[in-house]
Amino acid sequence: MIPGPFEYHRPTTIADAVKLLCDFGDDARPLAGGHSLIPMMKLRLATPSHLIDLQALEALKGIRREAESIVIGPMTTQHELLSSQIISKSLPILHEAALVIADPQVRYRGTIGGNIANGDPGNDMPALMMTLDATYRLVGTDETREVSVRDYYQGAYFTALEPGEIMTAITIPVPPVGHGYAYEKLKRKIGDYATAAAAVILTMSDGKVATCSIGLTNLSETALLAEDAAQLVIGTALDDATLKKASAAAEAIMSPAADGRGPVEYRKHVGGVMVARALKRAASVAV
Amino acid sequence: MTTPQIGKIHVTMTVNGTQVDGLVEPRLLLVHFIRENLQLTGTHIGCETSHCGACTVDLDGMSVKSCTVFAVQVDGANIMTIEGMANADGTLSALQEGFRMMHGLQCGFCTPGMIMRAHRLLKENPNPNEEEIRFGISGNLCRCTGYQNIVKAIQYAAAKLNGTEFKEAAE
């Protein structure tokens, strides 16, 4: 499988990268780790005539703490997320999630920006970003925008990113010390997209849920925030009846496709199971 | 759609300790550069969809699937392929010996990728347990062995590199 021909550009500043993306418009695509785009180019599902390789943009790499947030450069690889002390200490759910993305070789090259920017509903990180209430910095020729993740995903492969813009930072508010977290992903085999997956961040107070946020992967055209389900568990001790209600509330907003991972009914059912499991496990690690 | 006129790009890399260069189309995949331009055909093309790991090479201290990287992306890189694995005197490296002694291959198609991945795994974790080995090679598919003897081959190599002896027999 040979991709179509393209011209290769490797800008060394964000301004140059934005200018190239702007000049070539729909004919250009930014290239991060390449592990979504290159397979699509081989299948000729993507045929950009200009590839803008972002690898020389050092400003797009790295993980740092800024006040009460963690700022992650979009060109940070999944492998670098897994090696980061900042992530395992302050955002352990991202460490857990990165371990169930693809396989070791892909994690060395695949980036968090590539996982979240293009709006692939099968990717895991968008639901994590929604659960954590992240903000994406989008830089264009004229302006820099801070877009809430909850406004970013508009449909499958359809996002708030305008042609000529690139994502330059991911800002995640640090959850409180002692928070509970879990990412439960059902998949057919290692490396597969989720049949269904649920992310939970919660805090407990006197044995009861004080705050809760639930994200869902690959159960609709975009990652979803299961707000009703999260609301339902607040103030409870996550007894079986509450978990059942929360699962049902989450299932009500799911609209997965029927595919090789199973029919719609099955994927919704296991989506509910993932929600209940993630809630229980998150509560068990909260202090 | 008219086909754009695409200029070729000059790339230089170090492959198995030797400086190589080439004039490549931007769309040339690293695996094709290695197999066709450099005539190093030990690196195999399996699925071509980033799943099977047969094309795994070591690139600047990372295991990568060379079917999912353009040669132009890795201009200047340091690459090792299966041809670079043997010891300098031509004897088998610990991993190669492990695959031989533990019958870690049957048809052999996945073996170059398995060994290149295992090489990086043992660099990062010189004493992995069985679970860590299985997770570490989860990006490499073998349709013959059932993995039992591949895991043992890597355990054999780890033991040898650590100066101990692996006492189990192949399945």
GROMACS .gro file of C-alpha atoms in nm:
model
  458
    1MET     CA    1   0.000   0.000   0.000
    2ILE     CA    2   0.162   0.320  -0.121
    3PRO     CA    3   0.021   0.662  -0.027
    4GLY     CA    4  -0.049   0.921  -0.293
    5PRO     CA    5   0.224   1.171  -0.373
    6PHE     CA    6   0.269   1.478  -0.156
    7GLU     CA    7   0.516   1.754  -0.085
    8TYR     CA    8   0.687   1.736   0.252
    9HIS     CA    9   0.739   2.041   0.475
   10ARG     CA   10   0.912   2.055   0.811
   11PRO     CA   11   0.859   2.404   0.960
   12THR     CA   12   1.068   2.506   1.259
   13THR     CA   13   0.833   2.765   1.407
   14ILE     CA   14   0.462   2.756   1.491
   15ALA     CA   15   0.414   3.068   1.278
   16ASP     CA   16   0.565   2.894   0.974
   17ALA     CA   17   0.353   2.584   1.033
   18VAL     CA   18   0.036   2.793   1.056
   19LYS     CA   19   0.130   2.985   0.742
   20LEU     CA   20   0.186   2.664   0.545
   21LEU     CA   21  -0.146   2.520   0.667
   22CYS     CA   22  -0.317   2.846   0.578
   23ASP     CA   23  -0.156   2.879   0.234
   24PHE     CA   24  -0.239   2.524   0.126
   25GLY     CA   25  -0.580   2.506   0.295
   26ASP     CA   26  -0.764   2.178   0.238
   27ASP     CA   27  -0.470   2.037   0.039
   28ALA     CA   28  -0.254   2.029   0.352
   29ARG     CA   29  -0.256   1.811   0.664
   30PRO     CA   30  -0.042   1.845   0.975
   31LEU     CA   31   0.161   1.533   1.056
   32ALA     CA   32   0.223   1.443   1.420
   33GLY     CA   33   0.319   1.081   1.500
   34GLY     CA   34   0.153   0.967   1.179
   35HIS     CA   35  -0.015   0.661   1.325
   36SER     CA   36  -0.365   0.772   1.226
   37LEU     CA   37  -0.282   0.974   0.915
   38ILE     CA   38  -0.029   0.746   0.742
   39PRO     CA   39  -0.259   0.439   0.753
   40MET     CA   40  -0.538   0.658   0.611
   41MET     CA   41  -0.304   0.783   0.338
   42LYS     CA   42  -0.206   0.426   0.251
   43LEU     CA   43  -0.572   0.340   0.206
   44ARG     CA   44  -0.611   0.666   0.007
   45LEU     CA   45  -0.881   0.773   0.250
   46ALA     CA   46  -0.663   1.081   0.295
   47THR     CA   47  -0.477   1.225  -0.005
   48PRO     CA   48  -0.317   1.549   0.112
   49SER     CA   49  -0.084   1.706  -0.144
   50HIS     CA   50   0.114   1.880   0.131
   51LEU     CA   51   0.222   1.724   0.461
   52ILE     CA   52   0.328   1.966   0.731
   53ASP     CA   53   0.546   1.766   0.969
   54LEU     CA   54   0.531   1.917   1.319
   55GLN     CA   55   0.824   1.720   1.465
   56ALA     CA   56   1.069   2.013   1.467
   57LEU     CA   57   0.836   2.231   1.678
   58GLU     CA   58   0.991   2.192   2.022
   59ALA     CA   59   0.725   2.423   2.170
   60LEU     CA   60   0.468   2.151   2.102
   61LYS     CA   61   0.644   1.895   2.322
   62GLY     CA   62   0.664   1.830   2.692
   63ILE     CA   63   0.457   1.813   3.010
   64ARG     CA   64   0.467   2.082   3.275
   65ARG     CA   65   0.274   2.204   3.576
   66GLU     CA   66   0.140   2.559   3.561
   67ALA     CA   67  -0.036   2.666   3.884
   68GLU     CA   68  -0.333   2.431   3.927
   69SER     CA   69  -0.311   2.283   3.578
   70ILE     CA   70  -0.100   2.038   3.381
   71VAL     CA   71  -0.008   2.162   3.035
   72ILE     CA   72   0.075   1.894   2.778
   73GLY     CA   73   0.228   1.968   2.440
   74PRO     CA   74   0.027   1.794   2.166
   75MET     CA   75   0.344   1.638   2.016
   76THR     CA   76   0.405   1.448   2.341
   77THR     CA   77   0.397   1.076   2.264
   78GLN     CA   78   0.193   0.817   2.452
   79HIS     CA   79   0.525   0.663   2.557
   80GLU     CA   80   0.635   0.996   2.706
   81LEU     CA   81   0.302   1.023   2.892
   82LEU     CA   82   0.367   0.678   3.038
   83SER     CA   83   0.720   0.778   3.146
   84SER     CA   84   0.612   1.108   3.306
   85GLN     CA   85   0.623   1.141   3.686
   86ILE     CA   86   0.396   1.446   3.661
   87ILE     CA   87   0.130   1.241   3.484
   88SER     CA   88   0.148   0.938   3.713
   89LYS     CA   89   0.132   1.163   4.020
   90SER     CA   90  -0.125   1.425   3.921
   91LEU     CA   91  -0.324   1.266   3.635
   92PRO     CA   92  -0.295   0.890   3.697
   93ILE     CA   93  -0.601   0.823   3.480
   94LEU     CA   94  -0.399   0.933   3.174
   95HIS     CA   95  -0.126   0.683   3.262
   96GLU     CA   96  -0.386   0.411   3.293
   97ALA     CA   97  -0.550   0.508   2.964
   98ALA     CA   98  -0.225   0.536   2.767
   99LEU     CA   99  -0.146   0.176   2.862
  100VAL     CA  100  -0.457   0.051   2.680
  101ILE     CA  101  -0.394   0.253   2.363
  102ALA     CA  102  -0.256   0.053   2.071
  103ASP     CA  103   0.073  -0.133   2.136
  104PRO     CA  104   0.430  -0.046   2.243
  105GLN     CA  105   0.557   0.044   1.895
  106VAL     CA  106   0.261   0.269   1.822
  107ARG     CA  107   0.294   0.438   2.163
  108TYR     CA  108   0.653   0.538   2.085
  109ARG     CA  109   0.534   0.738   1.782
  110GLY     CA  110   0.167   0.817   1.846
  111THR     CA  111   0.102   1.151   2.015
  112ILE     CA  112  -0.168   1.279   2.246
  113GLY     CA  113  -0.239   1.559   1.996
  114GLY     CA  114  -0.285   1.310   1.715
  115ASN     CA  115  -0.521   1.112   1.936
  116ILE     CA  116  -0.744   1.406   2.028
  117ALA     CA  117  -0.721   1.660   1.744
  118ASN     CA  118  -0.878   1.487   1.446
  119GLY     CA  119  -1.204   1.383   1.613
  120ASP     CA  120  -1.180   1.008   1.557
  121PRO     CA  121  -1.457   0.868   1.781
  122GLY     CA  122  -1.260   0.545   1.830
  123ASN     CA  123  -0.970   0.717   2.002
  124ASP     CA  124  -0.950   0.697   2.380
  125MET     CA  125  -0.810   1.035   2.483
  126PRO     CA  126  -1.107   1.255   2.380
  127ALA     CA  127  -1.333   1.099   2.647
  128LEU     CA  128  -1.054   1.139   2.902
  129MET     CA  129  -1.016   1.506   2.808
  130MET     CA  130  -1.392   1.557   2.847
  131THR     CA  131  -1.393   1.386   3.185
  132LEU     CA  132  -1.102   1.604   3.299
  133ASP     CA  133  -1.256   1.921   3.144
  134ALA     CA  134  -0.947   2.008   2.939
  135THR     CA  135  -0.896   2.318   2.724
  136TYR     CA  136  -0.726   2.313   2.384
  137ARG     CA  137  -0.521   2.608   2.257
  138LEU     CA  138  -0.572   2.655   1.883
  139VAL     CA  139  -0.337   2.890   1.699
  140GLY     CA  140  -0.422   3.043   1.361
  141THR     CA  141  -0.274   3.327   1.160
  142ASP     CA  142  -0.483   3.598   1.321
  143GLU     CA  143  -0.583   3.470   1.661
  144THR     CA  144  -0.517   3.223   1.938
  145ARG     CA  145  -0.825   3.057   2.084
  146GLU     CA  146  -0.875   2.858   2.404
  147VAL     CA  147  -1.151   2.609   2.326
  148SER     CA  148  -1.318   2.396   2.592
  149VAL     CA  149  -1.301   2.029   2.503
  150ARG     CA  150  -1.672   2.013   2.560
  151ASP     CA  151  -1.721   2.244   2.259
  152TYR     CA  152  -1.450   2.088   2.042
  153TYR     CA  153  -1.599   1.762   1.916
  154GLN     CA  154  -1.884   1.822   1.674
  155GLY     CA  155  -1.912   1.493   1.483
  156ALA     CA  156  -1.700   1.205   1.359
  157TYR     CA  157  -1.378   1.365   1.228
  158PHE     CA  158  -1.550   1.703   1.258
  159THR     CA  159  -1.413   1.943   1.519
  160ALA     CA  160  -1.387   2.312   1.609
  161LEU     CA  161  -1.038   2.320   1.454
  162GLU     CA  162  -1.051   2.552   1.152
  163PRO     CA  163  -0.837   2.502   0.841
  164GLY     CA  164  -0.509   2.685   0.900
  165GLU     CA  165  -0.515   2.627   1.278
  166ILE     CA  166  -0.300   2.395   1.485
  167MET     CA  167  -0.336   2.278   1.842
  168THR     CA  168  -0.043   2.400   2.050
  169ALA     CA  169  -0.134   2.312   2.410
  170ILE     CA  170  -0.367   2.094   2.615
  171THR     CA  171  -0.446   2.237   2.958
  172ILE     CA  172  -0.595   2.007   3.220
  173PRO     CA  173  -0.706   2.124   3.566
  174VAL     CA  174  -0.543   1.898   3.826
  175PRO     CA  175  -0.808   1.689   4.005
  176PRO     CA  176  -0.804   1.714   4.388
  177VAL     CA  177  -0.550   1.506   4.580
  178GLY     CA  178  -0.712   1.175   4.676
  179HIS     CA  179  -0.955   1.172   4.386
  180GLY     CA  180  -1.073   0.839   4.251
  181TYR     CA  181  -1.021   0.750   3.888
  182ALA     CA  182  -1.070   0.461   3.648
  183TYR     CA  183  -1.076   0.397   3.275
  184GLU     CA  184  -1.257   0.075   3.189
  185LYS     CA  185  -1.212  -0.030   2.828
  186LEU     CA  186  -1.363  -0.340   2.672
  187LYS     CA  187  -1.172  -0.440   2.360
  188ARG     CA  188  -1.149  -0.750   2.147
  189LYS     CA  189  -0.772  -0.765   2.166
  190ILE     CA  190  -0.473  -0.550   2.260
  191GLY     CA  191  -0.442  -0.257   2.024
  192ASP     CA  192  -0.808  -0.251   1.924
  193TYR     CA  193  -1.043   0.042   1.950
  194ALA     CA  194  -1.289   0.017   2.237
  195THR     CA  195  -1.603  -0.189   2.194
  196ALA     CA  196  -1.710   0.041   2.477
  197ALA     CA  197  -1.515   0.235   2.738
  198ALA     CA  198  -1.590   0.465   3.032
  199ALA     CA  199  -1.371   0.712   3.219
  200VAL     CA  200  -1.458   0.824   3.573
  201ILE     CA  201  -1.309   1.095   3.793
  202LEU     CA  202  -1.474   1.137   4.133
  203THR     CA  203  -1.419   1.256   4.486
  204MET     CA  204  -1.563   1.092   4.797
  205SER     CA  205  -1.669   1.250   5.124
  206ASP     CA  206  -1.782   1.042   5.426
  207GLY     CA  207  -1.825   0.735   5.205
  208LYS     CA  208  -2.044   0.917   4.956
  209VAL     CA  209  -1.970   1.056   4.611
  210ALA     CA  210  -1.909   1.432   4.636
  211THR     CA  211  -1.823   1.513   4.274
  212CYS     CA  212  -1.827   1.295   3.964
  213SER     CA  213  -1.755   1.317   3.596
  214ILE     CA  214  -1.804   1.034   3.343
  215GLY     CA  215  -1.678   1.016   2.983
  216LEU     CA  216  -1.761   0.756   2.717
  217THR     CA  217  -1.545   0.631   2.428
  218ASN     CA  218  -1.662   0.495   2.092
  219LEU     CA  219  -2.029   0.490   2.184
  220SER     CA  220  -2.141   0.772   1.956
  221GLU     CA  221  -2.013   0.992   1.673
  222THR     CA  222  -1.799   1.173   1.931
  223ALA     CA  223  -1.677   1.106   2.280
  224LEU     CA  224  -1.959   1.179   2.524
  225LEU     CA  225  -1.994   1.328   2.869
  226ALA     CA  226  -2.253   1.127   3.066
  227GLU     CA  227  -2.378   1.418   3.276
  228ASP     CA  228  -2.708   1.267   3.393
  229ALA     CA  229  -2.535   0.949   3.504
  230ALA     CA  230  -2.273   1.150   3.694
  231GLN     CA  231  -2.542   1.363   3.861
  232LEU     CA  232  -2.731   1.051   3.971
  233VAL     CA  233  -2.444   0.908   4.174
  234ILE     CA  234  -2.362   1.226   4.368
  235GLY     CA  235  -2.458   1.190   4.735
  236THR     CA  236  -2.480   0.810   4.712
  237ALA     CA  237  -2.248   0.534   4.833
  238LEU     CA  238  -2.268   0.370   4.488
  239ASP     CA  239  -2.502   0.093   4.599
  240ASP     CA  240  -2.616  -0.157   4.337
  241ALA     CA  241  -2.945   0.020   4.268
  242THR     CA  242  -2.764   0.351   4.204
  243LEU     CA  243  -2.508   0.186   3.977
  244LYS     CA  244  -2.792   0.032   3.778
  245LYS     CA  245  -2.961   0.372   3.740
  246ALA     CA  246  -2.633   0.537   3.640
  247SER     CA  247  -2.566   0.270   3.377
  248ALA     CA  248  -2.916   0.315   3.235
  249ALA     CA  249  -2.875   0.694   3.224
  250ALA     CA  250  -2.546   0.657   3.039
  251GLU     CA  251  -2.691   0.402   2.798
  252ALA     CA  252  -2.969   0.646   2.714
  253ILE     CA  253  -2.722   0.885   2.546
  254MET     CA  254  -2.520   0.616   2.362
  255SER     CA  255  -2.570   0.564   1.988
  256PRO     CA  256  -2.289   0.330   1.880
  257ALA     CA  257  -2.258   0.191   1.529
  258ALA     CA  258  -2.312  -0.178   1.465
  259ASP     CA  259  -1.978  -0.311   1.345
  260GLY     CA  260  -1.733  -0.596   1.396
  261ARG     CA  261  -1.733  -0.511   1.765
  262GLY     CA  262  -2.098  -0.607   1.798
  263PRO     CA  263  -2.456  -0.496   1.736
  264VAL     CA  264  -2.591  -0.172   1.882
  265GLU     CA  265  -2.774  -0.340   2.172
  266TYR     CA  266  -2.463  -0.527   2.280
  267ARG     CA  267  -2.237  -0.224   2.265
  268LYS     CA  268  -2.484  -0.016   2.467
  269HIS     CA  269  -2.520  -0.294   2.722
  270VAL     CA  270  -2.145  -0.331   2.772
  271GLY     CA  271  -2.114   0.049   2.772
  272GLY     CA  272  -2.339   0.048   3.079
  273VAL     CA  273  -2.130  -0.228   3.235
  274MET     CA  274  -1.812  -0.021   3.179
  275VAL     CA  275  -1.974   0.278   3.352
  276ALA     CA  276  -2.066   0.071   3.659
  277ARG     CA  277  -1.723  -0.091   3.677
  278ALA     CA  278  -1.539   0.239   3.636
  279LEU     CA  279  -1.752   0.404   3.908
  280LYS     CA  280  -1.687   0.120   4.152
  281ARG     CA  281  -1.315   0.105   4.087
  282ALA     CA  282  -1.277   0.485   4.099
  283ALA     CA  283  -1.452   0.490   4.439
  284SER     CA  284  -1.226   0.210   4.563
  285VAL     CA  285  -0.908   0.411   4.496
  286ALA     CA  286  -1.041   0.746   4.624
  287VAL     CA  287  -0.926   0.857   4.968
  288MET     CA  288  -0.702   1.547  -1.021
  289THR     CA  289  -0.364   1.624  -1.171
  290THR     CA  290  -0.064   1.458  -1.015
  291PRO     CA  291   0.159   1.722  -0.860
  292GLN     CA  292   0.524   1.721  -0.957
  293ILE     CA  293   0.696   1.614  -0.639
  294GLY     CA  294   1.064   1.675  -0.588
  295LYS     CA  295   1.276   1.407  -0.430
  296ILE     CA  296   1.444   1.474  -0.097
  297HIS     CA  297   1.793   1.376   0.009
  298VAL     CA  298   1.804   1.179   0.334
  299THR     CA  299   2.093   1.053   0.541
  300MET     CA  300   2.072   0.792   0.817
  301THR     CA  301   2.292   0.559   1.016
  302VAL     CA  302   2.174   0.203   0.962
  303ASN     CA  303   2.344  -0.075   1.158
  304GLY     CA  304   2.636   0.157   1.226
  305THR     CA  305   2.690   0.254   0.862
  306GLN     CA  306   2.608   0.596   0.719
  307VAL     CA  307   2.366   0.562   0.426
  308ASP     CA  308   2.189   0.814   0.210
  309GLY     CA  309   1.934   0.824  -0.066
  310LEU     CA  310   1.720   1.047  -0.283
  311VAL     CA  311   1.361   0.959  -0.196
  312GLU     CA  312   1.006   1.054  -0.282
  313PRO     CA  313   0.841   1.193   0.032
  314ARG     CA  314   0.584   0.912   0.019
  315LEU     CA  315   0.849   0.640   0.039
  316LEU     CA  316   0.792   0.439   0.356
  317LEU     CA  317   1.088   0.363   0.578
  318VAL     CA  318   1.037  -0.012   0.531
  319HIS     CA  319   1.065   0.029   0.154
  320PHE     CA  320   1.376   0.245   0.192
  321ILE     CA  321   1.533  -0.029   0.406
  322ARG     CA  322   1.430  -0.322   0.187
  323GLU     CA  323   1.458  -0.173  -0.161
  324ASN     CA  324   1.707   0.114  -0.147
  325LEU     CA  325   1.938  -0.048   0.108
  326GLN     CA  326   1.863  -0.409   0.004
  327LEU     CA  327   1.828  -0.512   0.370
  328THR     CA  328   1.542  -0.758   0.332
  329GLY     CA  329   1.550  -0.900   0.684
  330THR     CA  330   1.289  -0.643   0.785
  331HIS     CA  331   0.960  -0.795   0.668
  332ILE     CA  332   0.639  -0.643   0.538
  333GLY     CA  333   0.344  -0.825   0.693
  334CYS     CA  334   0.009  -0.652   0.725
  335GLU     CA  335   0.106  -0.303   0.605
  336THR     CA  336  -0.153  -0.165   0.848
  337SER     CA  337   0.054  -0.111   1.165
  338HIS     CA  338  -0.085  -0.421   1.332
  339CYS     CA  339   0.152  -0.716   1.291
  340GLY     CA  340   0.493  -0.576   1.388
  341ALA     CA  341   0.691  -0.776   1.128
  342CYS     CA  342   0.847  -0.450   1.004
  343THR     CA  343   0.967  -0.342   1.351
  344VAL     CA  344   1.308  -0.172   1.358
  345ASP     CA  345   1.492   0.016   1.632
  346LEU     CA  346   1.491   0.390   1.566
  347ASP     CA  347   1.675   0.630   1.800
  348GLY     CA  348   1.607   0.404   2.096
  349MET     CA  349   1.245   0.323   2.013
  350SER     CA  350   1.084   0.021   1.851
  351VAL     CA  351   0.882   0.144   1.555
  352LYS     CA  352   0.675  -0.010   1.279
  353SER     CA  353   0.870   0.097   0.971
  354CYS     CA  354   0.561   0.057   0.749
  355THR     CA  355   0.404   0.355   0.929
  356VAL     CA  356   0.693   0.601   0.904
  357PHE     CA  357   0.807   0.796   0.597
  358ALA     CA  358   1.179   0.786   0.527
  359VAL     CA  359   1.184   1.168   0.510
  360GLN     CA  360   1.053   1.188   0.867
  361VAL     CA  361   1.360   1.012   1.004
  362ASP     CA  362   1.633   1.197   0.817
  363GLY     CA  363   1.939   1.189   1.043
  364ALA     CA  364   1.815   0.899   1.255
  365ASN     CA  365   2.008   0.605   1.395
  366ILE     CA  366   1.842   0.279   1.293
  367MET     CA  367   1.910  -0.084   1.369
  368THR     CA  368   1.756  -0.370   1.174
  369ILE     CA  369   1.783  -0.745   1.223
  370GLU     CA  370   2.096  -0.739   1.007
  371GLY     CA  371   2.265  -0.539   1.283
  372MET     CA  372   2.178  -0.779   1.564
  373ALA     CA  373   2.458  -1.037   1.547
  374ASN     CA  374   2.770  -0.984   1.758
  375ALA     CA  375   3.065  -0.807   1.595
  376ASP     CA  376   3.247  -1.139   1.549
  377GLY     CA  377   2.951  -1.284   1.360
  378THR     CA  378   2.824  -1.504   1.644
  379LEU     CA  379   2.457  -1.491   1.742
  380SER     CA  380   2.348  -1.228   1.992
  381ALA     CA  381   2.180  -1.347   2.313
  382LEU     CA  382   1.834  -1.288   2.165
  383GLN     CA  383   1.911  -1.470   1.842
  384GLU     CA  384   2.057  -1.758   2.039
  385GLY     CA  385   1.749  -1.759   2.262
  386PHE     CA  386   1.515  -1.789   1.963
  387ARG     CA  387   1.729  -2.076   1.831
  388MET     CA  388   1.765  -2.263   2.158
  389MET     CA  389   1.401  -2.221   2.267
  390HIS     CA  390   1.251  -2.285   1.921
  391GLY     CA  391   1.108  -1.933   1.925
  392LEU     CA  392   1.013  -1.955   1.558
  393GLN     CA  393   0.844  -2.189   1.316
  394CYS     CA  394   0.793  -2.021   0.978
  395GLY     CA  395   1.017  -1.733   1.087
  396PHE     CA  396   0.827  -1.451   0.920
  397CYS     CA  397   0.760  -1.259   1.241
  398THR     CA  398   1.104  -1.329   1.389
  399PRO     CA  399   1.300  -1.020   1.275
  400GLY     CA  400   1.028  -0.793   1.416
  401MET     CA  401   1.001  -1.000   1.735
  402ILE     CA  402   1.375  -0.982   1.794
  403MET     CA  403   1.397  -0.609   1.725
  404ARG     CA  404   1.109  -0.544   1.965
  405ALA     CA  405   1.255  -0.777   2.230
  406HIS     CA  406   1.589  -0.597   2.193
  407ARG     CA  407   1.436  -0.264   2.299
  408LEU     CA  408   1.220  -0.431   2.567
  409LEU     CA  409   1.530  -0.581   2.733
  410LYS     CA  410   1.714  -0.247   2.711
  411GLU     CA  411   1.429  -0.081   2.901
  412ASN     CA  412   1.360  -0.370   3.137
  413PRO     CA  413   1.657  -0.610   3.162
  414ASN     CA  414   1.472  -0.853   3.386
  415PRO     CA  415   1.108  -0.870   3.274
  416ASN     CA  416   0.864  -1.125   3.413
  417GLU     CA  417   0.645  -1.330   3.180
  418GLU     CA  418   0.355  -1.084   3.194
  419GLU     CA  419   0.583  -0.792   3.112
  420ILE     CA  420   0.727  -0.982   2.815
  421ARG     CA  421   0.382  -1.065   2.682
  422PHE     CA  422   0.267  -0.704   2.722
  423GLY     CA  423   0.596  -0.580   2.573
  424ILE     CA  424   0.554  -0.785   2.255
  425SER     CA  425   0.182  -0.721   2.222
  426GLY     CA  426   0.244  -0.524   1.902
  427ASN     CA  427   0.396  -0.827   1.730
  428LEU     CA  428   0.182  -1.108   1.591
  429CYS     CA  429   0.295  -1.468   1.546
  430ARG     CA  430   0.055  -1.712   1.382
  431CYS     CA  431   0.268  -2.025   1.434
  432THR     CA  432   0.413  -2.063   1.779
  433GLY     CA  433   0.136  -1.964   2.018
  434TYR     CA  434   0.401  -1.736   2.174
  435GLN     CA  435   0.510  -1.984   2.446
  436ASN     CA  436   0.854  -2.038   2.301
  437ILE     CA  437   0.894  -1.674   2.199
  438VAL     CA  438   0.844  -1.576   2.563
  439LYS     CA  439   1.099  -1.840   2.665
  440ALA     CA  440   1.344  -1.719   2.400
  441ILE     CA  441   1.329  -1.370   2.549
  442GLN     CA  442   1.364  -1.510   2.903
  443TYR     CA  443   1.667  -1.709   2.783
  444ALA     CA  444   1.825  -1.393   2.639
  445ALA     CA  445   1.749  -1.189   2.950
  446ALA     CA  446   1.911  -1.455   3.167
  447LYS     CA  447   2.218  -1.475   2.945
  448LEU     CA  448   2.259  -1.096   2.938
  449ASN     CA  449   2.227  -1.093   3.318
  450GLY     CA  450   2.496  -1.358   3.350
  451THR     CA  451   2.263  -1.634   3.473
  452GLU     CA  452   2.132  -1.949   3.314
  453PHE     CA  453   1.775  -2.007   3.191
  454LYS     CA  454   1.691  -2.356   3.309
  455GLU     CA  455   1.357  -2.423   3.141
  456ALA     CA  456   1.323  -2.629   2.824
  457ALA     CA  457   1.134  -2.526   2.512
  458GLU     CA  458   0.773  -2.645   2.490
   0.00000   0.00000   0.00000
